[in-house]
Amino acid sequence: MDKIEVKTQKFIIKFFPEIMVKGTKAKRQMIDQLLGNLKKLLGKIDESASFKKFFDKIEVVCSIEYVTEIRLKLQETPGIEVVQEAIQIDNMNSLDDIKVVVNEYMYKEITGKTFVVRAKRTGTQDFKSTHIEQTVGGYMLAKNPETKGVKLKDAEVTINVELVHSQLNIITHKFRGLSGFPLGTQGDILSLMSGGFDSTIASYLMMKRGIKTHFVFFNLGGTAHEIGVKQVAYYLWNKFGSSHKVSFITVPFEDVVTEIFKSTSESYMGVTLKRLMLMAAERLADERKIDALVTGESVAQVSSQTLRNLALIDKVTNKLVLRPLATMNKPEIMEMAAKIGTRRFAEAMPEYCGVISKNPVTHGSYDRMEKEAKKFDYSVLDKAVENAIETEVDEVVNQIEDIGQVKVVNDLSGGDYTVIDIRQGDACIECDCETLKIPFYNLKNEFKKLPQDKQYLFYCDKGILSQLHAQYLIDSENYTNIKVYRPLK
């Protein structure tokens, strides 16, 4: 028989195994949710894509031209364990037809290799699956003398075929899916998002588990930092969760940090900041009827993440706080970030929480924490929550524009500059020009008091804080006399 020209591609989606062991009602709901998610996601790629639901799989047929895009999207969709690509041939009613067709499409795969044929059958044919395997295998062996022969165990090539009534599916490729539950089946969560390695991986793991993940960002560093976090949040959503709309909430936290420095003892600043973030996140979650929060904290990774300090932090909220990275080490987290594509974002993202920790306590006292908490002016936190701005994640891409980079000066001999050391603490850079000491958390109020006919260079240890705060003042106040000083080493 003539080889049939294939103009469409068939995908067979196998479900995450934990779905299959659920009760009948729960399993049906999850499969229906996955089907709905796939129709929404794949319909954006190929409007002509068709879908069929079965008790143990979903089949998708798309145009050949969209195969690569659809394959990738299927591999990134929660709820899918295995993605199989198949050639679909209809009206296969005899073993003779089947053996010829399979050989036509698969003979190149077995050249110089051992092979075996595995078949599954559904319907009322007058032959069994073993008959398909024997007939197809024998025919291919006879027709392809260059093969190394049939090997029933540990063959180099396995040819998988499925016969569903008179429809033959020849499995050409098999890929691992994301696993997990279909997005939308496990409720909503609010992720405390800094944009670094930990918070992005924590968010990813929630999405992978089928949890609709919203983002809250506590802005400590101005416009540039916010845009960076929005970029990675959008990336995560677009890659793993775009079947559902979720929110990105920005909370202005600069004044909260300033109040911490005014009211809180140095060793308790880091724990206090985390407590205030949870308090704010709880209020925002309550307003949106979200039951749980997620953070990227890992036990003992930093001083605020010892068991005692995590307990002190959690005392301020009644919300369930999930920490999926609790027992993971940093190399594992970084490896996962590289795998899912968020590493390039995280490496450029500052971790502000660590910036305000000086001589941090590692085993905080409950009594001391209560005393420290009473010194804080909570009207500042109230105002920050009131001024929170919510945007749907799919709309943030319209806000992510090229904001440019503040010009960097490496050599002070080329101009009349004043260097502002924005690091916290008393240390101030020594250089051959005028220097000022204004910690980053005071820049917002103090910079406007300076003579504006001068050229200022912001300085910090790594150049990240200075870059972000310079960008923030330029964006918000339209200053034109700010650059960053990064001396050559």
Coordinates of C-alpha atoms in Angstrom, one line a residue:
M1 CA 0.0 0.0 0.0
D2 CA 1.1 3.6 -0.6
K3 CA 2.6 5.6 2.2
I4 CA 0.1 8.0 3.6
E5 CA 1.0 11.7 3.7
V6 CA 0.7 12.9 7.3
K7 CA -0.4 16.6 7.7
T8 CA -1.2 16.5 11.4
Q9 CA 0.7 15.4 14.5
K10 CA -0.9 13.5 17.3
F11 CA 0.1 13.8 20.9
I12 CA -0.9 11.3 23.6
I13 CA -0.8 12.8 27.1
K14 CA -0.4 10.4 30.0
F15 CA -1.5 11.7 33.4
F16 CA 0.6 12.2 36.6
P17 CA 0.3 8.9 38.4
E18 CA -1.2 10.4 41.6
I19 CA -4.2 11.5 39.6
M20 CA -5.0 8.0 38.6
V21 CA -5.1 6.7 42.2
K22 CA -7.7 9.4 43.3
G23 CA -11.3 8.6 43.8
T24 CA -13.6 8.7 40.7
K25 CA -15.0 12.1 41.4
A26 CA -11.6 13.7 42.2
K27 CA -10.0 12.1 39.2
R28 CA -12.7 13.2 36.8
Q29 CA -12.4 16.8 38.1
M30 CA -8.6 16.8 37.6
I31 CA -8.8 15.4 34.1
D32 CA -11.5 17.9 33.2
Q33 CA -9.3 20.7 34.6
L34 CA -6.3 19.5 32.6
L35 CA -8.3 19.3 29.5
G36 CA -9.6 22.8 29.9
N37 CA -6.1 24.1 30.6
L38 CA -4.8 22.4 27.5
K39 CA -7.6 23.8 25.3
K40 CA -6.8 27.3 26.5
L41 CA -3.0 27.0 26.2
L42 CA -2.8 25.1 22.9
G43 CA -5.7 27.0 21.3
K44 CA -3.4 30.1 21.4
I45 CA -0.9 28.2 19.3
D46 CA -3.1 26.3 16.9
E47 CA -6.8 27.2 16.7
S48 CA -7.5 24.0 14.7
A49 CA -6.1 21.7 17.4
S50 CA -8.6 19.0 18.5
F51 CA -8.8 17.1 21.8
K52 CA -10.2 13.7 22.9
K53 CA -10.5 12.7 26.6
F54 CA -10.2 9.1 27.8
F55 CA -10.1 7.7 31.3
D56 CA -6.3 7.3 31.3
K57 CA -5.1 9.8 28.6
I58 CA -5.9 12.9 26.5
E59 CA -5.2 12.9 22.8
V60 CA -4.3 16.2 21.0
V61 CA -4.1 16.5 17.2
C62 CA -2.5 19.6 15.7
S63 CA -1.1 20.9 12.4
I64 CA 2.4 19.7 11.6
E65 CA 3.7 23.3 11.5
Y66 CA 3.0 23.8 15.2
V67 CA 4.5 20.6 16.5
T68 CA 7.6 22.1 18.2
E69 CA 5.6 24.8 20.1
I70 CA 2.9 22.4 21.2
R71 CA 5.4 19.8 22.3
L72 CA 7.2 22.4 24.5
K73 CA 4.0 23.7 26.0
L74 CA 2.9 20.1 26.9
Q75 CA 6.2 19.4 28.6
E76 CA 5.7 22.6 30.7
T77 CA 2.1 22.0 31.8
P78 CA 1.4 20.7 35.3
G79 CA -0.5 17.4 35.5
I80 CA 1.3 15.6 32.6
E81 CA 3.6 12.7 33.3
V82 CA 4.5 11.6 29.7
V83 CA 4.1 13.2 26.3
Q84 CA 4.0 10.8 23.4
E85 CA 4.2 11.8 19.8
A86 CA 2.4 9.5 17.4
I87 CA 1.6 9.0 13.8
Q88 CA -2.1 8.3 13.4
I89 CA -3.3 6.0 10.6
D90 CA -7.0 5.2 10.3
N91 CA -8.7 2.2 8.8
M92 CA -6.2 -0.3 9.9
N93 CA -8.2 -3.5 10.1
S94 CA -5.7 -6.3 9.3
L95 CA -2.3 -7.4 10.5
D96 CA -1.0 -7.2 6.9
D97 CA -1.9 -3.5 6.7
I98 CA -0.4 -2.8 10.1
K99 CA 2.9 -4.4 9.4
V100 CA 3.4 -2.6 6.2
V101 CA 2.6 0.8 7.6
V102 CA 4.7 0.4 10.7
N103 CA 7.7 -0.6 8.5
E104 CA 7.2 2.3 6.2
Y105 CA 7.5 4.8 9.0
M106 CA 10.0 3.1 11.3
Y107 CA 12.5 1.2 9.2
K108 CA 15.1 3.9 9.5
E109 CA 15.1 3.7 13.2
I110 CA 16.3 0.1 13.4
T111 CA 19.2 0.3 10.9
G112 CA 22.2 -1.2 12.5
K113 CA 20.4 -1.7 15.8
T114 CA 18.6 -4.4 17.8
F115 CA 14.8 -3.7 18.1
V116 CA 11.6 -5.0 19.7
V117 CA 8.0 -4.2 18.9
R118 CA 5.5 -3.5 21.8
A119 CA 1.8 -3.2 21.1
K120 CA -1.4 -2.3 23.0
R121 CA -4.8 -3.0 21.6
T122 CA -8.3 -1.8 22.3
G123 CA -11.4 -3.2 20.5
T124 CA -12.8 -6.5 19.2
Q125 CA -10.2 -7.5 16.6
D126 CA -9.7 -11.2 15.9
F127 CA -6.0 -11.0 17.0
K128 CA -4.2 -10.1 20.2
S129 CA -1.5 -7.6 21.0
T130 CA 1.2 -10.4 20.9
H131 CA 0.1 -11.2 17.4
I132 CA 0.8 -7.5 16.4
E133 CA 4.2 -7.6 18.0
Q134 CA 5.2 -10.9 16.3
T135 CA 3.8 -10.0 12.9
V136 CA 5.3 -6.5 12.7
G137 CA 8.6 -7.6 14.2
G138 CA 9.0 -10.6 11.8
Y139 CA 8.0 -8.4 8.8
M140 CA 10.5 -5.7 9.7
L141 CA 13.3 -8.2 10.3
A142 CA 12.7 -9.8 6.9
K143 CA 12.5 -6.4 5.1
N144 CA 15.5 -4.8 6.8
P145 CA 18.6 -7.1 6.6
E146 CA 20.8 -4.3 7.9
T147 CA 19.2 -4.5 11.3
K148 CA 21.1 -6.3 14.1
G149 CA 17.9 -8.4 14.8
V150 CA 15.1 -8.6 17.3
K151 CA 16.0 -8.6 21.0
L152 CA 13.2 -9.0 23.4
K153 CA 15.1 -7.6 26.4
D154 CA 17.2 -4.5 26.4
A155 CA 16.8 -3.8 22.7
E156 CA 18.4 -0.6 21.4
V157 CA 15.1 0.5 19.8
T158 CA 11.6 -0.1 21.1
I159 CA 8.8 0.4 18.5
N160 CA 5.6 1.2 20.3
V161 CA 2.3 0.9 18.6
E162 CA -1.3 1.3 19.8
L163 CA -4.4 0.0 18.0
V164 CA -7.6 1.6 19.1
H165 CA -10.3 -0.2 17.2
S166 CA -9.2 0.5 13.6
Q167 CA -7.0 3.5 14.4
L168 CA -3.3 2.8 14.5
N169 CA -0.9 5.0 16.5
I170 CA 2.8 4.6 15.9
I171 CA 4.7 6.2 18.8
T172 CA 7.6 8.1 17.4
H173 CA 8.9 10.0 20.4
K174 CA 8.4 10.0 24.2
F175 CA 9.1 12.9 26.5
R176 CA 8.9 13.5 30.3
G177 CA 6.3 15.9 31.4
L178 CA 6.3 18.3 34.4
S179 CA 4.3 15.9 36.5
G180 CA 2.2 17.4 39.4
F181 CA -1.5 18.2 39.5
P182 CA -3.3 20.3 36.9
L183 CA -3.1 24.0 37.7
G184 CA -6.3 25.2 39.4
T185 CA -7.1 22.0 41.2
Q186 CA -5.3 22.8 44.5
G187 CA -6.5 26.3 45.3
D188 CA -4.6 29.6 45.5
I189 CA -1.5 30.7 47.3
L190 CA 0.4 34.0 47.7
S191 CA 4.1 33.8 47.1
L192 CA 6.4 36.3 48.8
M193 CA 8.6 37.1 45.8
S194 CA 12.0 38.7 45.9
G195 CA 13.1 37.5 42.4
G196 CA 16.2 35.7 43.8
F197 CA 16.9 31.9 43.5
D198 CA 14.8 30.8 46.4
S199 CA 11.5 32.6 46.0
T200 CA 11.4 31.8 42.3
I201 CA 11.9 28.1 42.8
A202 CA 9.4 28.0 45.7
S203 CA 6.8 29.6 43.3
Y204 CA 7.7 27.2 40.6
L205 CA 7.1 24.2 42.9
M206 CA 3.7 25.5 43.9
M207 CA 2.7 25.9 40.3
K208 CA 4.0 22.4 39.5
R209 CA 1.8 21.0 42.3
G210 CA -1.3 22.5 40.7
I211 CA -1.6 25.6 43.0
K212 CA -2.6 28.9 41.4
T213 CA 0.3 31.1 42.5
H214 CA -0.1 34.9 42.9
F215 CA 2.9 37.1 43.7
V216 CA 3.6 39.8 46.3
F217 CA 6.7 41.9 46.0
F218 CA 7.9 44.1 48.9
N219 CA 9.7 46.9 47.1
L220 CA 12.8 48.0 49.1
G221 CA 14.8 49.2 46.1
G222 CA 12.8 51.3 43.6
T223 CA 11.6 50.9 40.1
A224 CA 14.5 48.9 38.7
H225 CA 14.2 46.2 41.3
E226 CA 10.4 46.0 40.8
I227 CA 10.8 45.6 37.0
G228 CA 13.4 42.9 37.6
V229 CA 11.0 40.9 39.8
K230 CA 8.1 41.4 37.4
Q231 CA 10.2 40.0 34.7
V232 CA 10.9 36.7 36.5
A233 CA 7.3 36.5 37.7
Y234 CA 6.0 36.9 34.2
Y235 CA 8.5 34.3 33.0
L236 CA 7.3 31.8 35.5
W237 CA 3.6 32.4 34.8
N238 CA 4.1 32.4 31.0
K239 CA 6.1 29.2 31.1
F240 CA 4.2 27.1 33.7
G241 CA 0.9 28.8 34.6
S242 CA -0.6 30.8 31.8
S243 CA -3.8 28.8 31.8
H244 CA -5.0 31.0 34.7
K245 CA -4.9 34.7 35.5
V246 CA -2.9 35.6 38.6
S247 CA -2.0 38.8 40.3
F248 CA 1.3 40.6 41.0
I249 CA 1.0 42.9 44.0
T250 CA 3.7 45.5 44.7
V251 CA 3.9 46.8 48.3
P252 CA 6.1 50.0 48.8
F253 CA 8.3 49.0 51.7
E254 CA 11.0 51.7 51.8
D255 CA 9.4 53.5 54.6
V256 CA 8.9 50.3 56.5
V257 CA 12.6 49.7 56.3
T258 CA 13.3 53.2 57.5
E259 CA 11.1 52.7 60.5
I260 CA 12.9 49.4 61.3
F261 CA 16.2 51.3 61.4
K262 CA 14.6 53.9 63.7
S263 CA 12.9 51.5 66.1
T264 CA 14.5 48.1 66.1
S265 CA 17.8 46.8 67.6
E266 CA 20.3 45.8 65.0
S267 CA 20.4 42.1 65.8
Y268 CA 16.6 41.8 65.3
M269 CA 16.2 43.8 62.1
G270 CA 16.2 40.8 59.8
V271 CA 13.7 38.9 61.7
T272 CA 11.5 42.0 62.1
L273 CA 11.5 42.6 58.4
K274 CA 10.4 39.1 57.7
R275 CA 7.6 39.3 60.3
L276 CA 6.3 42.6 58.8
M277 CA 6.3 41.0 55.3
L278 CA 4.2 38.1 56.6
M279 CA 1.8 40.5 58.4
A280 CA 1.3 42.5 55.2
A281 CA 1.0 39.3 53.0
E282 CA -1.6 37.9 55.4
R283 CA -3.8 41.0 55.0
L284 CA -3.5 41.0 51.2
A285 CA -4.3 37.3 51.2
D286 CA -7.3 37.7 53.4
E287 CA -8.7 40.4 51.0
R288 CA -8.4 38.0 48.1
K289 CA -9.6 34.9 50.0
I290 CA -6.3 33.1 49.7
D291 CA -5.7 30.5 52.3
A292 CA -1.9 30.1 52.4
L293 CA 1.5 31.9 51.8
V294 CA 4.7 30.5 50.4
T295 CA 8.3 31.7 51.0
G296 CA 11.6 30.5 49.7
E297 CA 13.2 30.1 53.1
S298 CA 15.5 27.1 53.7
V299 CA 16.4 26.0 57.2
A300 CA 19.7 27.5 58.4
Q301 CA 20.6 29.1 55.1
V302 CA 20.8 32.5 56.7
S303 CA 20.5 33.8 60.2
S304 CA 16.7 34.6 60.0
Q305 CA 16.0 31.1 58.9
T306 CA 17.1 29.1 61.9
L307 CA 14.3 27.1 63.4
R308 CA 13.9 29.5 66.3
N309 CA 13.8 32.5 64.1
L310 CA 11.3 30.9 61.7
A311 CA 9.1 30.2 64.7
L312 CA 9.4 33.9 65.8
I313 CA 8.5 35.0 62.2
D314 CA 5.5 32.7 62.0
K315 CA 4.0 33.9 65.3
V316 CA 2.7 37.0 63.6
T317 CA 0.4 35.2 61.1
N318 CA -2.5 32.7 61.3
K319 CA -2.0 31.8 57.7
L320 CA -0.6 28.5 56.6
V321 CA 3.0 29.3 55.5
L322 CA 4.5 26.7 53.1
R323 CA 8.3 26.5 52.7
P324 CA 9.0 23.9 50.0
L325 CA 12.7 24.6 50.1
A326 CA 13.0 24.0 53.8
T327 CA 15.5 21.1 53.5
M328 CA 17.1 21.9 50.1
N329 CA 20.6 23.2 49.9
K330 CA 21.7 26.1 47.7
P331 CA 23.4 24.1 45.0
E332 CA 20.2 22.1 44.5
I333 CA 18.1 25.2 44.3
M334 CA 20.5 26.8 41.8
E335 CA 20.6 23.7 39.7
M336 CA 16.8 23.7 39.5
A337 CA 16.8 27.4 38.6
A338 CA 19.2 26.6 35.8
K339 CA 17.0 23.8 34.6
I340 CA 13.8 25.9 34.4
G341 CA 15.5 29.0 33.1
T342 CA 15.2 31.4 36.1
R343 CA 18.9 31.4 37.0
R344 CA 19.8 34.3 34.7
F345 CA 17.1 36.4 36.5
A346 CA 18.2 35.4 40.0
E347 CA 21.9 36.1 39.5
A348 CA 21.2 39.7 38.7
M349 CA 18.7 40.2 41.6
P350 CA 19.8 41.8 44.9
E351 CA 18.7 40.2 48.1
Y352 CA 17.6 43.2 50.2
C353 CA 16.6 41.2 53.2
G354 CA 20.2 40.4 54.0
V355 CA 21.3 44.0 53.5
I356 CA 19.7 45.2 56.7
S357 CA 21.0 42.4 58.9
K358 CA 23.9 43.5 61.0
N359 CA 25.2 41.2 63.8
P360 CA 21.9 39.2 63.4
V361 CA 20.6 37.1 66.2
T362 CA 20.5 33.4 65.3
H363 CA 18.4 32.1 68.2
G364 CA 16.0 34.9 69.0
S365 CA 14.2 35.3 72.3
Y366 CA 10.4 35.3 72.4
D367 CA 10.3 37.9 75.2
R368 CA 12.9 40.1 73.4
M369 CA 11.0 39.8 70.1
E370 CA 7.8 41.0 71.8
K371 CA 9.6 44.0 73.2
E372 CA 11.2 44.9 69.8
A373 CA 7.8 44.5 68.1
K374 CA 6.2 47.0 70.5
K375 CA 8.6 49.7 69.5
F376 CA 7.6 49.6 65.8
D377 CA 5.1 52.1 64.5
Y378 CA 2.6 49.9 62.7
S379 CA 0.8 52.8 61.0
V380 CA 3.8 52.8 58.6
L381 CA 2.9 49.2 57.7
D382 CA -0.8 50.0 57.4
K383 CA 0.1 52.7 54.9
A384 CA 2.3 50.4 52.9
V385 CA -0.5 47.9 52.6
E386 CA -3.0 50.6 51.7
N387 CA -0.7 51.8 48.9
A388 CA -0.2 48.3 47.5
I389 CA -0.7 48.1 43.7
E390 CA -2.2 45.0 42.1
T391 CA -1.7 44.1 38.4
E392 CA -2.6 40.9 36.5
V393 CA 0.6 39.1 35.6
D394 CA -0.2 38.9 32.0
E395 CA -0.3 42.7 31.9
V396 CA 3.1 43.3 33.5
V397 CA 4.8 42.6 30.2
N398 CA 3.4 45.9 29.0
Q399 CA 5.1 47.7 31.9
I400 CA 8.5 45.9 31.4
E401 CA 10.3 48.3 29.2
D402 CA 14.0 48.9 28.7
I403 CA 14.6 51.3 31.5
G404 CA 18.3 51.6 30.6
Q405 CA 21.2 51.4 32.9
V406 CA 22.6 54.3 35.0
K407 CA 26.0 55.3 33.6
V408 CA 29.0 53.8 35.5
V409 CA 32.1 55.8 36.3
N410 CA 35.3 53.8 37.0
D411 CA 37.9 56.6 37.1
L412 CA 37.3 59.8 39.2
S413 CA 40.0 61.8 37.4
G414 CA 37.6 62.6 34.6
G415 CA 35.3 65.0 36.4
D416 CA 34.3 67.0 39.5
Y417 CA 32.3 64.4 41.4
T418 CA 30.8 63.9 44.9
V419 CA 30.8 60.2 45.9
I420 CA 27.9 59.1 48.1
D421 CA 28.5 55.9 50.0
I422 CA 25.1 54.3 50.4
R423 CA 26.2 51.3 52.4
Q424 CA 24.7 50.9 55.8
G425 CA 27.0 51.3 58.8
D426 CA 29.6 53.9 59.6
A427 CA 32.3 53.0 57.1
C428 CA 32.7 55.5 54.2
I429 CA 34.8 55.1 51.1
E430 CA 38.0 57.1 50.8
C431 CA 38.8 58.6 47.5
D432 CA 40.3 61.7 45.8
C433 CA 37.1 63.7 45.8
E434 CA 34.4 64.9 48.1
T435 CA 32.5 62.1 49.8
L436 CA 29.2 61.8 51.7
K437 CA 27.7 59.1 53.8
I438 CA 23.9 58.5 53.1
P439 CA 22.7 54.9 53.8
F440 CA 20.5 53.6 51.0
Y441 CA 17.4 53.6 53.2
N442 CA 17.7 57.4 53.7
L443 CA 18.4 58.4 50.1
K444 CA 14.8 59.1 49.3
N445 CA 14.6 61.9 51.8
E446 CA 18.2 63.1 52.0
F447 CA 19.3 63.4 48.4
K448 CA 16.7 66.1 47.6
K449 CA 18.4 68.3 50.3
L450 CA 21.7 68.3 48.5
P451 CA 22.9 71.0 46.0
Q452 CA 21.6 69.9 42.7
D453 CA 24.3 71.7 40.6
K454 CA 26.8 69.0 41.4
Q455 CA 27.4 65.5 39.9
Y456 CA 26.9 62.6 42.3
L457 CA 28.2 59.1 42.2
F458 CA 26.5 56.4 44.3
Y459 CA 28.8 53.8 45.7
C460 CA 28.2 50.3 47.4
D461 CA 30.3 47.1 47.6
K462 CA 28.9 45.3 44.6
G463 CA 27.4 48.1 42.6
I464 CA 23.9 46.6 42.7
L465 CA 22.3 48.7 45.4
S466 CA 23.8 51.9 43.9
Q467 CA 22.6 51.0 40.4
L468 CA 19.0 50.3 41.6
H469 CA 18.7 53.3 43.9
A470 CA 20.2 55.6 41.3
Q471 CA 17.7 54.3 38.8
Y472 CA 14.9 54.8 41.3
L473 CA 15.7 58.5 41.9
I474 CA 16.1 59.1 38.2
D475 CA 12.8 57.5 37.4
S476 CA 10.8 59.0 40.2
E477 CA 12.3 62.5 40.5
N478 CA 13.8 63.0 37.0
Y479 CA 17.3 63.7 38.4
T480 CA 20.0 64.1 35.7
N481 CA 23.1 64.4 38.0
I482 CA 23.4 60.8 39.2
K483 CA 25.8 58.1 38.1
V484 CA 27.3 55.0 39.8
Y485 CA 30.9 54.7 41.0
R486 CA 32.4 51.3 40.5
P487 CA 36.2 51.5 40.9
L488 CA 38.3 49.1 38.8
K489 CA 39.9 46.4 40.9

